mmCIF file of C-alpha atoms and ligand atoms in Angstrom:
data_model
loop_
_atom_site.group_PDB
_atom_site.id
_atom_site.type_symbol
_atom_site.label_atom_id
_atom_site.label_comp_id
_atom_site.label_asym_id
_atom_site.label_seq_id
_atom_site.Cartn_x
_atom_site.Cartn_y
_atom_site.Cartn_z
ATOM 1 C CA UNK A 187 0.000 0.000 0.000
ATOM 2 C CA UNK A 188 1.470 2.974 -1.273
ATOM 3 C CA UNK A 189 1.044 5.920 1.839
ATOM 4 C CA UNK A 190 1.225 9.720 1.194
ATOM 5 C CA UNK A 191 2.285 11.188 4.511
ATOM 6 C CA UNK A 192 1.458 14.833 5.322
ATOM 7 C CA UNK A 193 2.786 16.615 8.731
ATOM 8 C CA UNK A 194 1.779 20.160 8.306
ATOM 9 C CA UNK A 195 3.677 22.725 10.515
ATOM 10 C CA UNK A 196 3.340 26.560 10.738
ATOM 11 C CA UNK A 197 6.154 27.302 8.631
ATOM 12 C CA UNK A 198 6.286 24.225 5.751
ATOM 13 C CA UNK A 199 4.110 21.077 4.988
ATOM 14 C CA UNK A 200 6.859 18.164 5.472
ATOM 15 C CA UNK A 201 5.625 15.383 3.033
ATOM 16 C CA UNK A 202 6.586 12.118 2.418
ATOM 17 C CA UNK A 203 5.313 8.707 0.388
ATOM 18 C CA UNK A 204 6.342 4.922 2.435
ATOM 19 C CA UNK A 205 5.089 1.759 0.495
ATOM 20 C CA UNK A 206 3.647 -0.081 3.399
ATOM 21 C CA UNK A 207 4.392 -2.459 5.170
ATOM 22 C CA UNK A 208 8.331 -2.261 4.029
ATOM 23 C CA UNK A 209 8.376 0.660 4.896
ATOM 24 C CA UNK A 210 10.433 2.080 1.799
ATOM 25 C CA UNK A 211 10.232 5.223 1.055
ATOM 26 C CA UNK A 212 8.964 5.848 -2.712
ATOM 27 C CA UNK A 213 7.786 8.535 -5.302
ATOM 28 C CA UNK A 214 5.224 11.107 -5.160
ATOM 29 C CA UNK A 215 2.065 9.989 -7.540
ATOM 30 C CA UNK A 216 -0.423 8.019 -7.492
ATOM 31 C CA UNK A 217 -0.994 6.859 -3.881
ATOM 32 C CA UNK A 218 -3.531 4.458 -2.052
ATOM 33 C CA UNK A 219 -4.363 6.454 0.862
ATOM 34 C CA UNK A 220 -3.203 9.141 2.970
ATOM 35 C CA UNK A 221 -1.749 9.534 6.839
ATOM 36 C CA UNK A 222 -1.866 13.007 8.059
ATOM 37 C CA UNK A 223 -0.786 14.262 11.133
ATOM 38 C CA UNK A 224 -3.506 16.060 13.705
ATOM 39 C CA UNK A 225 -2.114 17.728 16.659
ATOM 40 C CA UNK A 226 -4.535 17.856 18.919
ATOM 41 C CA UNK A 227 -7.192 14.587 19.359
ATOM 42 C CA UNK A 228 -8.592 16.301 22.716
ATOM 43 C CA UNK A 229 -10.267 13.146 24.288
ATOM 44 C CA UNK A 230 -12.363 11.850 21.558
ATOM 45 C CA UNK A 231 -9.499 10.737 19.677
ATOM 46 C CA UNK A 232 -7.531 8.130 21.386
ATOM 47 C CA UNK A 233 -6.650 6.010 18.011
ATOM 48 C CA UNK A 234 -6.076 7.200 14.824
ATOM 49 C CA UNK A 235 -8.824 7.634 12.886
ATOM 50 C CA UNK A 236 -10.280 7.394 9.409
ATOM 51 C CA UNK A 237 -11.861 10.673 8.075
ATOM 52 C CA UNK A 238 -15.086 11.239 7.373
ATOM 53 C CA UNK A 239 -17.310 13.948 7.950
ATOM 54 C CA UNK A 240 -18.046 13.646 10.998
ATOM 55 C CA UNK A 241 -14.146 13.508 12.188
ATOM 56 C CA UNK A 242 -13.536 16.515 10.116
ATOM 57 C CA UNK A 243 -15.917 18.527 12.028
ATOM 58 C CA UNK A 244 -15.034 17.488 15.290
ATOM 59 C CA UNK A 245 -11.096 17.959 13.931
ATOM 60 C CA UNK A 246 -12.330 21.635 13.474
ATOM 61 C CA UNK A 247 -14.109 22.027 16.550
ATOM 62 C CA UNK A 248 -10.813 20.772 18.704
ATOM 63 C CA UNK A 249 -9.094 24.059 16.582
ATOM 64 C CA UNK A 250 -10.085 25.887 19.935
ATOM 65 C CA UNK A 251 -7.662 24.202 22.180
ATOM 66 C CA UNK A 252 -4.686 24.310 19.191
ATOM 67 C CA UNK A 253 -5.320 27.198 17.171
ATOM 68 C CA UNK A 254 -2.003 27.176 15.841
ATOM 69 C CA UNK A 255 -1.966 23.859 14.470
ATOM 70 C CA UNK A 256 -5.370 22.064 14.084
ATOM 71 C CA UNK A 257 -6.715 24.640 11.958
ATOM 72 C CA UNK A 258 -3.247 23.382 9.368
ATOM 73 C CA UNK A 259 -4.525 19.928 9.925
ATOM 74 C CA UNK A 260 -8.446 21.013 8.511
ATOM 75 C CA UNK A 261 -7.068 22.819 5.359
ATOM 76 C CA UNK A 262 -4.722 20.143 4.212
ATOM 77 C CA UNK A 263 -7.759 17.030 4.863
ATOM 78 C CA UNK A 264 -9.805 19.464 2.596
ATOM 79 C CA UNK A 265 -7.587 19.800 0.031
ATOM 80 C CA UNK A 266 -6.781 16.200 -0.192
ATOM 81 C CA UNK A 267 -10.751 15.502 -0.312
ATOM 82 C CA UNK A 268 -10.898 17.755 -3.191
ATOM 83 C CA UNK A 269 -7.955 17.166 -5.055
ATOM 84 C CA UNK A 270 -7.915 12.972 -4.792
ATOM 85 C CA UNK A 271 -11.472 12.789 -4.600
ATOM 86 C CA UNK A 272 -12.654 9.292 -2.749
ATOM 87 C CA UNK A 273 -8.896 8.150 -1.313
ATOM 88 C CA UNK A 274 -8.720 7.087 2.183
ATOM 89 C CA UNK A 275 -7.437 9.628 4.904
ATOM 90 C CA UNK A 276 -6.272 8.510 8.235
ATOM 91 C CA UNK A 277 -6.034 11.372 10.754
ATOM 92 C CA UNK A 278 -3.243 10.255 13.057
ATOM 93 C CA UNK A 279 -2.901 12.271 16.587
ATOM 94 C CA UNK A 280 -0.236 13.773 18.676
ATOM 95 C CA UNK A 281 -2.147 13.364 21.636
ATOM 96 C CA UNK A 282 -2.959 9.711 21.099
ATOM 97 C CA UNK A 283 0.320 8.466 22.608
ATOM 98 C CA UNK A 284 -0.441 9.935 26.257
ATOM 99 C CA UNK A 285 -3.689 7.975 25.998
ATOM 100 C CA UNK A 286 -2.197 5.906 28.902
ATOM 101 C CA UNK A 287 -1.123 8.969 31.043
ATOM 102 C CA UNK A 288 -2.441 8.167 34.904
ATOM 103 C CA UNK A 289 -4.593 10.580 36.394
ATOM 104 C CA UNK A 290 -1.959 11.998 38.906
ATOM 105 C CA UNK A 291 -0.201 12.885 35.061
ATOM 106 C CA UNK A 292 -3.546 14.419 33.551
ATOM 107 C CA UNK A 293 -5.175 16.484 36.344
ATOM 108 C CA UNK A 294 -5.031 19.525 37.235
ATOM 109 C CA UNK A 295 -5.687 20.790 40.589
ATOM 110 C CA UNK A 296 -8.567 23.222 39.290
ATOM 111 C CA UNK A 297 -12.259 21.529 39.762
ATOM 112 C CA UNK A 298 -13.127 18.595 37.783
ATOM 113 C CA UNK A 299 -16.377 19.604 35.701
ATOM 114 C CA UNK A 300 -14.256 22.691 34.094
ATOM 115 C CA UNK A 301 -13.052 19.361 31.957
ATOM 116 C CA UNK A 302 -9.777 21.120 31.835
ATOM 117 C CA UNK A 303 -7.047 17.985 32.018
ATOM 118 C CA UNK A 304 -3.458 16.962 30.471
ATOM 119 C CA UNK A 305 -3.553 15.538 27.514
ATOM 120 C CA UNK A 306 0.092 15.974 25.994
ATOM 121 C CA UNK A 307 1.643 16.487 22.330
ATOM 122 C CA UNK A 308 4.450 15.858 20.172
ATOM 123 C CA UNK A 309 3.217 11.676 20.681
ATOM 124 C CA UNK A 310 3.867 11.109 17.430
ATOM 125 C CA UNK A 311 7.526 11.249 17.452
ATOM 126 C CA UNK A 312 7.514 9.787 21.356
ATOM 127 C CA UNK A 313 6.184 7.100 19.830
ATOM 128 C CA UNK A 314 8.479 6.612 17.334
ATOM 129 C CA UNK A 315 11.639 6.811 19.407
ATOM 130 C CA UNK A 316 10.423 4.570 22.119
ATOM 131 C CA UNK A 317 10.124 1.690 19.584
ATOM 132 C CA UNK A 318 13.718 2.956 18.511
ATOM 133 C CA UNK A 319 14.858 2.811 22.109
ATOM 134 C CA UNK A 320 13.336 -0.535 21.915
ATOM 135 C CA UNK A 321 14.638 -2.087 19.489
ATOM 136 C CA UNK A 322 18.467 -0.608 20.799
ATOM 137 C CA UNK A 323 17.819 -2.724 24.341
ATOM 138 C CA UNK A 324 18.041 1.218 25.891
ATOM 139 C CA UNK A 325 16.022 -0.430 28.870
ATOM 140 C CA UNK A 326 12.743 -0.165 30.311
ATOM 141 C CA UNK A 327 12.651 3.100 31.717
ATOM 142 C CA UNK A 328 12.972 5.909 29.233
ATOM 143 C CA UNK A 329 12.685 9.685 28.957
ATOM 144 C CA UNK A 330 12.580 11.049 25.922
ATOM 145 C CA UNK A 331 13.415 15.213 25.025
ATOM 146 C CA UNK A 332 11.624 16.590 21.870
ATOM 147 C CA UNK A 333 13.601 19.493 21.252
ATOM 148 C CA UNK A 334 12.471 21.691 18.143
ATOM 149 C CA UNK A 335 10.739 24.768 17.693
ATOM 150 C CA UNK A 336 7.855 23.002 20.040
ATOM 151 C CA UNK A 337 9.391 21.129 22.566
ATOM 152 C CA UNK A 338 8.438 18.565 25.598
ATOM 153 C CA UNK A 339 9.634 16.125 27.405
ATOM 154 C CA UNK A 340 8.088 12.439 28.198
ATOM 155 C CA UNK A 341 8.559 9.747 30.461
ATOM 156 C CA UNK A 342 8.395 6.353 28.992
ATOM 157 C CA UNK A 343 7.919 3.253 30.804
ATOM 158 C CA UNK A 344 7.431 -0.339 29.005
ATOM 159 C CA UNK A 345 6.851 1.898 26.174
ATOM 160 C CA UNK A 346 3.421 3.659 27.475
ATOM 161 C CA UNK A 347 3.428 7.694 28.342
ATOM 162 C CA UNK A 348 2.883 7.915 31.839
ATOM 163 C CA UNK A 349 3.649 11.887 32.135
ATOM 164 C CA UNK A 350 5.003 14.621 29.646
ATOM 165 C CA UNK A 351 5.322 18.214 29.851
ATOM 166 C CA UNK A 352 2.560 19.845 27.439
ATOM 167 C CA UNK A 353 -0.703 19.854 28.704
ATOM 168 C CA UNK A 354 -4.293 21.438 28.032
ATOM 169 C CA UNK A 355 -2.343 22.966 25.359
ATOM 170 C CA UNK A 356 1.178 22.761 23.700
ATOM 171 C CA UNK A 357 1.847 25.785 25.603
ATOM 172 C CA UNK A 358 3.081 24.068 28.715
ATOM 173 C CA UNK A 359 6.149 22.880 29.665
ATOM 174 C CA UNK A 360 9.330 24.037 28.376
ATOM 175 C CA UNK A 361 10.827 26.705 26.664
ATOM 176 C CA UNK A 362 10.443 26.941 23.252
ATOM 177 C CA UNK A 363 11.357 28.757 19.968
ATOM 178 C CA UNK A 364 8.810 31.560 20.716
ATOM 179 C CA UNK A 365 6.514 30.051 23.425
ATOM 180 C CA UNK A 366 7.067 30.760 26.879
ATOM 181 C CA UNK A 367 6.175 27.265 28.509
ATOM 182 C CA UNK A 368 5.510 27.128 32.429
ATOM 183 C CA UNK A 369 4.441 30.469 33.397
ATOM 184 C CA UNK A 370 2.484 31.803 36.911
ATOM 185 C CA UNK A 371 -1.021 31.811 36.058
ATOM 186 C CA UNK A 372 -0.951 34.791 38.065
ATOM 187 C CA UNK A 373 1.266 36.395 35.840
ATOM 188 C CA UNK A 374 -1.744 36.091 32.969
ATOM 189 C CA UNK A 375 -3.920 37.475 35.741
ATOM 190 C CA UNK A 376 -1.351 40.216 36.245
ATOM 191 C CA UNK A 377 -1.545 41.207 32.322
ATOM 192 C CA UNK A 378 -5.336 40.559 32.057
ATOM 193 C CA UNK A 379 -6.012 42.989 34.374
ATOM 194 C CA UNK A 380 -3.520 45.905 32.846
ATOM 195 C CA UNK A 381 -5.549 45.645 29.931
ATOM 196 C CA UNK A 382 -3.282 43.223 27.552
ATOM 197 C CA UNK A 383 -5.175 42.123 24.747
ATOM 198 C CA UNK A 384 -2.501 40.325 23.127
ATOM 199 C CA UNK A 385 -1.818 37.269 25.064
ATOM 200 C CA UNK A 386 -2.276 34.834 22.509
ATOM 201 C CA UNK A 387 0.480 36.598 20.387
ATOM 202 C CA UNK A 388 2.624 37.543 23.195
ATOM 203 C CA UNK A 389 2.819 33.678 24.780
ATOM 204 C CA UNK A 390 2.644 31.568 21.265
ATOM 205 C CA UNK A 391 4.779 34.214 19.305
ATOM 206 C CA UNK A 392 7.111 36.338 21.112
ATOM 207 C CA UNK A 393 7.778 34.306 23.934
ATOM 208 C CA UNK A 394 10.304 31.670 24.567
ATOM 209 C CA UNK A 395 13.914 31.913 23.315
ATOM 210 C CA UNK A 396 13.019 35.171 21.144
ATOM 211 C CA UNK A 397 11.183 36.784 24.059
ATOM 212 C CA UNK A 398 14.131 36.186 26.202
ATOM 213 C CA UNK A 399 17.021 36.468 23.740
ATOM 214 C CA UNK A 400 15.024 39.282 22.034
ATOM 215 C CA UNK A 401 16.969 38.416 18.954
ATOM 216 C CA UNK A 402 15.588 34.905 17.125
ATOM 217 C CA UNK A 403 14.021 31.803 18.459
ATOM 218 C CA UNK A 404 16.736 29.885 16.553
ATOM 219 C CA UNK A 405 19.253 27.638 18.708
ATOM 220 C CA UNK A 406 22.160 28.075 15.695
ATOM 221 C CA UNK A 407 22.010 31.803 15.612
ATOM 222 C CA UNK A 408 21.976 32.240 19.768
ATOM 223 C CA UNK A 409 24.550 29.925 20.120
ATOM 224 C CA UNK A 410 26.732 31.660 17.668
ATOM 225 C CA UNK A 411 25.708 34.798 19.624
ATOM 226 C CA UNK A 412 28.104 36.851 22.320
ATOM 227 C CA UNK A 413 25.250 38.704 23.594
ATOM 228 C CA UNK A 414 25.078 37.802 27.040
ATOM 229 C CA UNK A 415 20.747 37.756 26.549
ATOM 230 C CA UNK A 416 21.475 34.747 23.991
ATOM 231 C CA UNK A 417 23.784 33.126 26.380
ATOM 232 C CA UNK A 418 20.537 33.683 29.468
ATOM 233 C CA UNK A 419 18.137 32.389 26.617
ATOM 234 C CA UNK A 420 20.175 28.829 26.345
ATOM 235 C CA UNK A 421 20.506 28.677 29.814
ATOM 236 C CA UNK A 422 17.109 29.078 30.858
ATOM 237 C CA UNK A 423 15.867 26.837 28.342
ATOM 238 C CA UNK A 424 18.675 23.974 29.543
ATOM 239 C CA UNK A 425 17.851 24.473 32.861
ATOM 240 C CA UNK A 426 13.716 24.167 32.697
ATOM 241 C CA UNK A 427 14.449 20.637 30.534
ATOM 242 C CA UNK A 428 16.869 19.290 33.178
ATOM 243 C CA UNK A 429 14.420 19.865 35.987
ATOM 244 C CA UNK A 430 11.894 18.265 33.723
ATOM 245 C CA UNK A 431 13.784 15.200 33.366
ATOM 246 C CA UNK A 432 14.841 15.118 36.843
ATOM 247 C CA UNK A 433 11.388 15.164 37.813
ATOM 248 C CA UNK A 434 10.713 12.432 35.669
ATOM 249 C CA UNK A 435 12.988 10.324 37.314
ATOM 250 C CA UNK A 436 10.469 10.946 40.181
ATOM 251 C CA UNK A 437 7.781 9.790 37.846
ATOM 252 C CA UNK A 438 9.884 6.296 36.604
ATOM 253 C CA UNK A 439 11.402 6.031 39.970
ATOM 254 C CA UNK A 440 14.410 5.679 38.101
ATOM 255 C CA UNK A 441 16.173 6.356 34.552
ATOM 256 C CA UNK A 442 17.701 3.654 32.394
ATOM 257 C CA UNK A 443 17.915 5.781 29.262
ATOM 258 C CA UNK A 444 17.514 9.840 27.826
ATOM 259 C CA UNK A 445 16.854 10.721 24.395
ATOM 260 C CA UNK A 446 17.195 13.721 22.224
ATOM 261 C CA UNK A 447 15.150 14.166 19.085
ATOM 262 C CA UNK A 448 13.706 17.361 17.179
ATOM 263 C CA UNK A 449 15.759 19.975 15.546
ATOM 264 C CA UNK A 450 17.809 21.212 18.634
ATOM 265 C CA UNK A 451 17.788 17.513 20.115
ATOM 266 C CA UNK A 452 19.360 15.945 16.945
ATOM 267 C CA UNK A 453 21.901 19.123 16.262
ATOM 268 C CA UNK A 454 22.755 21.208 19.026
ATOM 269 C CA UNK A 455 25.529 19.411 20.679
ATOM 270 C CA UNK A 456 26.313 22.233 22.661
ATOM 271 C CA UNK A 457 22.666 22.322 24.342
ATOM 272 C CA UNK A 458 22.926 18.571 24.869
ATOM 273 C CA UNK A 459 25.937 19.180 27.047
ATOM 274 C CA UNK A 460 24.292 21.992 28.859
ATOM 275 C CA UNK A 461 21.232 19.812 30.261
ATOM 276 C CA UNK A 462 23.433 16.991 30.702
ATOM 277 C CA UNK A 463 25.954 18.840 32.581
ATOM 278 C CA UNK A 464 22.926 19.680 35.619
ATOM 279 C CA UNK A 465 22.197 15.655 35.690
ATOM 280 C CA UNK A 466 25.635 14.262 36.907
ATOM 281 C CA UNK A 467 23.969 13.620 39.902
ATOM 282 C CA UNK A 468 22.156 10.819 38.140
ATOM 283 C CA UNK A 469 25.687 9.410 36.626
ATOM 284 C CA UNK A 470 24.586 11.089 33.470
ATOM 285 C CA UNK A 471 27.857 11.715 31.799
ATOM 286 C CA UNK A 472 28.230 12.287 28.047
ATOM 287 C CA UNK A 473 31.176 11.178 26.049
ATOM 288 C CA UNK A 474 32.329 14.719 24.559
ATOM 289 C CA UNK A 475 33.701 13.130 21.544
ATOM 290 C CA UNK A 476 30.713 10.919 20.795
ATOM 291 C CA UNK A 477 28.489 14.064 21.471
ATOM 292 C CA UNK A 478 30.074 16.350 19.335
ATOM 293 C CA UNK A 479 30.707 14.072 16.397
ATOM 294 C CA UNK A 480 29.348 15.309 13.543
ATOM 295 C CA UNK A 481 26.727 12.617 12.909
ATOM 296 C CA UNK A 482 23.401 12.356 11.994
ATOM 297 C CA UNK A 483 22.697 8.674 12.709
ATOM 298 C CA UNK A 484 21.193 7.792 15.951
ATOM 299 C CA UNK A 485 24.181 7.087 18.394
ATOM 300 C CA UNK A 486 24.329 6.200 22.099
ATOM 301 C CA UNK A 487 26.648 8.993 23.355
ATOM 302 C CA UNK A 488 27.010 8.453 27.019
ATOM 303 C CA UNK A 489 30.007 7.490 29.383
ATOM 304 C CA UNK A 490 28.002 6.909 32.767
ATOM 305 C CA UNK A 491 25.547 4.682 33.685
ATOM 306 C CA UNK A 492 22.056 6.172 32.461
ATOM 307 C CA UNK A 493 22.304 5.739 28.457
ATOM 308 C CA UNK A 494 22.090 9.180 26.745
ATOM 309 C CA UNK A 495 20.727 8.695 22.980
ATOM 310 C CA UNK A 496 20.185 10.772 20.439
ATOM 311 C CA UNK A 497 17.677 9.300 17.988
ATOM 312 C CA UNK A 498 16.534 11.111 14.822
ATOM 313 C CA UNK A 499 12.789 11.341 15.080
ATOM 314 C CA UNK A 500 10.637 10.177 11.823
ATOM 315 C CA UNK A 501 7.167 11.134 12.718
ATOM 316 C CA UNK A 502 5.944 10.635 8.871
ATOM 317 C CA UNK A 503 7.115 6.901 9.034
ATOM 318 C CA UNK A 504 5.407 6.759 12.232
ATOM 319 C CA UNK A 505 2.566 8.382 10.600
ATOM 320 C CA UNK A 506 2.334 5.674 7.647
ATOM 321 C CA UNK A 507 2.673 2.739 9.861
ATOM 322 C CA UNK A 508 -0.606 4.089 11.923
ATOM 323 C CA UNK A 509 -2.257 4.509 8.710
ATOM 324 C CA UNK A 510 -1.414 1.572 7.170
ATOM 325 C CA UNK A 511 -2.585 -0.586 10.267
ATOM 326 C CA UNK A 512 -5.911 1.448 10.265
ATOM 327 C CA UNK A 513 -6.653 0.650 6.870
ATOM 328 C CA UNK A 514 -5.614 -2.819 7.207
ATOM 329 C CA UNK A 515 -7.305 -4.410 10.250
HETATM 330 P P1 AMP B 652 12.186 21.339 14.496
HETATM 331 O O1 AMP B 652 10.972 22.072 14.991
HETATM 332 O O2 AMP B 652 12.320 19.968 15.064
HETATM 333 O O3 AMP B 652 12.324 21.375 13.008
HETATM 334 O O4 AMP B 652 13.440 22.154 15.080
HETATM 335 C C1 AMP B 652 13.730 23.455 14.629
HETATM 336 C C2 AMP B 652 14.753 24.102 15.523
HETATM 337 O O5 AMP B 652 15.900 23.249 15.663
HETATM 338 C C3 AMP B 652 15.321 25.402 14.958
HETATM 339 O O6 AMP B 652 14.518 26.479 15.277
HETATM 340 C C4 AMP B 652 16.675 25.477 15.644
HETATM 341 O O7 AMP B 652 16.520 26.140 16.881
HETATM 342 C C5 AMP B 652 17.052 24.050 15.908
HETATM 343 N N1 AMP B 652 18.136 23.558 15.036
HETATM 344 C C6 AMP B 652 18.041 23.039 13.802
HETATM 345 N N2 AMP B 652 19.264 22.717 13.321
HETATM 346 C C7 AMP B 652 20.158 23.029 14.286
HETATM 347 C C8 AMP B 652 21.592 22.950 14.403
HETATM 348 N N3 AMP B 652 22.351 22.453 13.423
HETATM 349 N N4 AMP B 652 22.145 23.390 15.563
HETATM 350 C C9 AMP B 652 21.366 23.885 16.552
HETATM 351 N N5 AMP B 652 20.038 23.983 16.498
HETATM 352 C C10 AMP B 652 19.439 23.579 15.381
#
């Protein structure tokens, strides 16, 4: 079964065909069905799910709690629909993966009937590099950094989600390109009340390493940078993912293995080594050489006793193997 993948993101639409179930990777063209990816499944989409009209809509309607990315997910269904009239489209979700997150994970202490819970993102690629982790014997318990322009971190254990820093939203959690992550809710409060009107803008888009650096949102340019905000903007952002992972030792009661995938996970050896240097407590040492070595494989590149990984994330193969089972149970 020949599988057009489509992973739309703000910036680009990152395509790519697999002939199922090998797994190959083959032309654009004619195509048997089609795997795209759906950020936010709220809690009506635990598996992924074969569109129809009825998934659209509700699709559309979860644009209100990701109204950055859903909406991306709507247009490029629709113009799939119109332009390969009658193929099959399997809407795979980001939030599927956390299905299995315990309720300590997904609640927040706020009362229950707001319906206001955790549900997680970026599950996609989690799940991906957990069956990678797998596969390497990395061990049982596993936390996993997705570092790009959105990032998060999950904890992993016999390859189910059981807690991860994005939430409600994929606003939570860590620092990102331009979105400021954990943040006082009394803070918001704070701005609501001076009569901000901007707060969408001001946490999604000019937040996050930009806010902070107030030059770019770009790990390669700030860590190129002398100015002593780019140099603040790295640190902050290493030190918010190390106490994330250190809490999710909490969570595993243990670590066997970390992870690094995404864009800054996969490339910035430099930011490795500056969350990795505020975990030696946990005999998490890297192996300088094997971390800085320009590779693009995925690598073990630890010295101590907790493995340190970094594993290139393929969320489109992930995506065709979800569609692929869909359409062939
Ligand atoms: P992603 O969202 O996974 O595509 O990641 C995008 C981000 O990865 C960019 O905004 C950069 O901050 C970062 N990135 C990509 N390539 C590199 C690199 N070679 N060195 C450092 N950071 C990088």
């Amino acid at each position: 079964m020949k599988i057009l993948v489509l992973n739309p993101g703000s910036s680009s639409m990152k395509s790519a065909v697999y002939e199922m179930p090998g797994e190959k990777r083959a032309a654009e063209g004619e195509v048997d069905a089609v795997g795209v990816r759906v950020v936010h499944g709220g809690s009506r989409f635990e598996t992924p799910a074969i569109v129809d009209d009825a998934v659209l809509d509700e699709i559309g309607k979860l644009s209100a709690l990701a109204p950055l990315h859903n909406p991306l997910a709507v247009k490029a269904i629709e113009d799939v629909r119109r332009e390969r009239a009658g193929i099959p489209i399997v809407a795979v979700f980001d939030t599927a993966f956390h299905r299995t997150l315990p309720p300590v994970a997904s609640t927040y202490a706020i009362p229950q009937d707001l319906g206001i819970r955790r549900y997680g993102f970026h599950g996609i690629s989690y799940s991906y590099v957990s069956k990678r982790l797998h596969a390497l014997d990395a061990g049982d318990k596993l936390i996993v950094a997705h570092l790009g322009n959105g990032a998060s971190v999950c904890a992993i254990r016999g390859g189910r989600s059981i807690d991860t820093s994005m939430g409600f939203t994929p606003m939570e959690g860590l620092v990102m390109g331009t979105r400021a992550g954990d943040l006082d809710p009394g803070a918001i409060l704070y701005l609501l009340r001076n009569g901000a009107t901007d707060l969408d803008d001001l946490l999604n888009h000019r937040s996050g390493l930009l806010g902070l650096s107030g030059i770019t949102g770009d790990v390669r340019e700030l860590s190129a940078s002398s100015d002593p905000n780019a140099q603040l903007a790295l640190d902050v952002f290493a030190y918010r993912a190390a106490k994330y992972i250190a809490s999710y030792c909490a969570a595993l009661d243990g670590v066997d293995a970390i992870a690094f995938t995404a864009g800054i996970g996969e490339h910035s050896a430099s930011m490795r080594q500056r969350i990795c240097e505020r975990l030696r407590f946990l005999d998490v040492i890297l192996d300088d050489a094997a971390n800085r070595a320009p590779r693009t494989d995925e690598r073990r590149i630890s010295a101590g006793r907790v493995g340190v990984w970094v594993i290139p994330t393929n969320e489109e193969l992930e995506i065709a193997r979800s569609t692929y089972e869909v359409l062939s149970a």
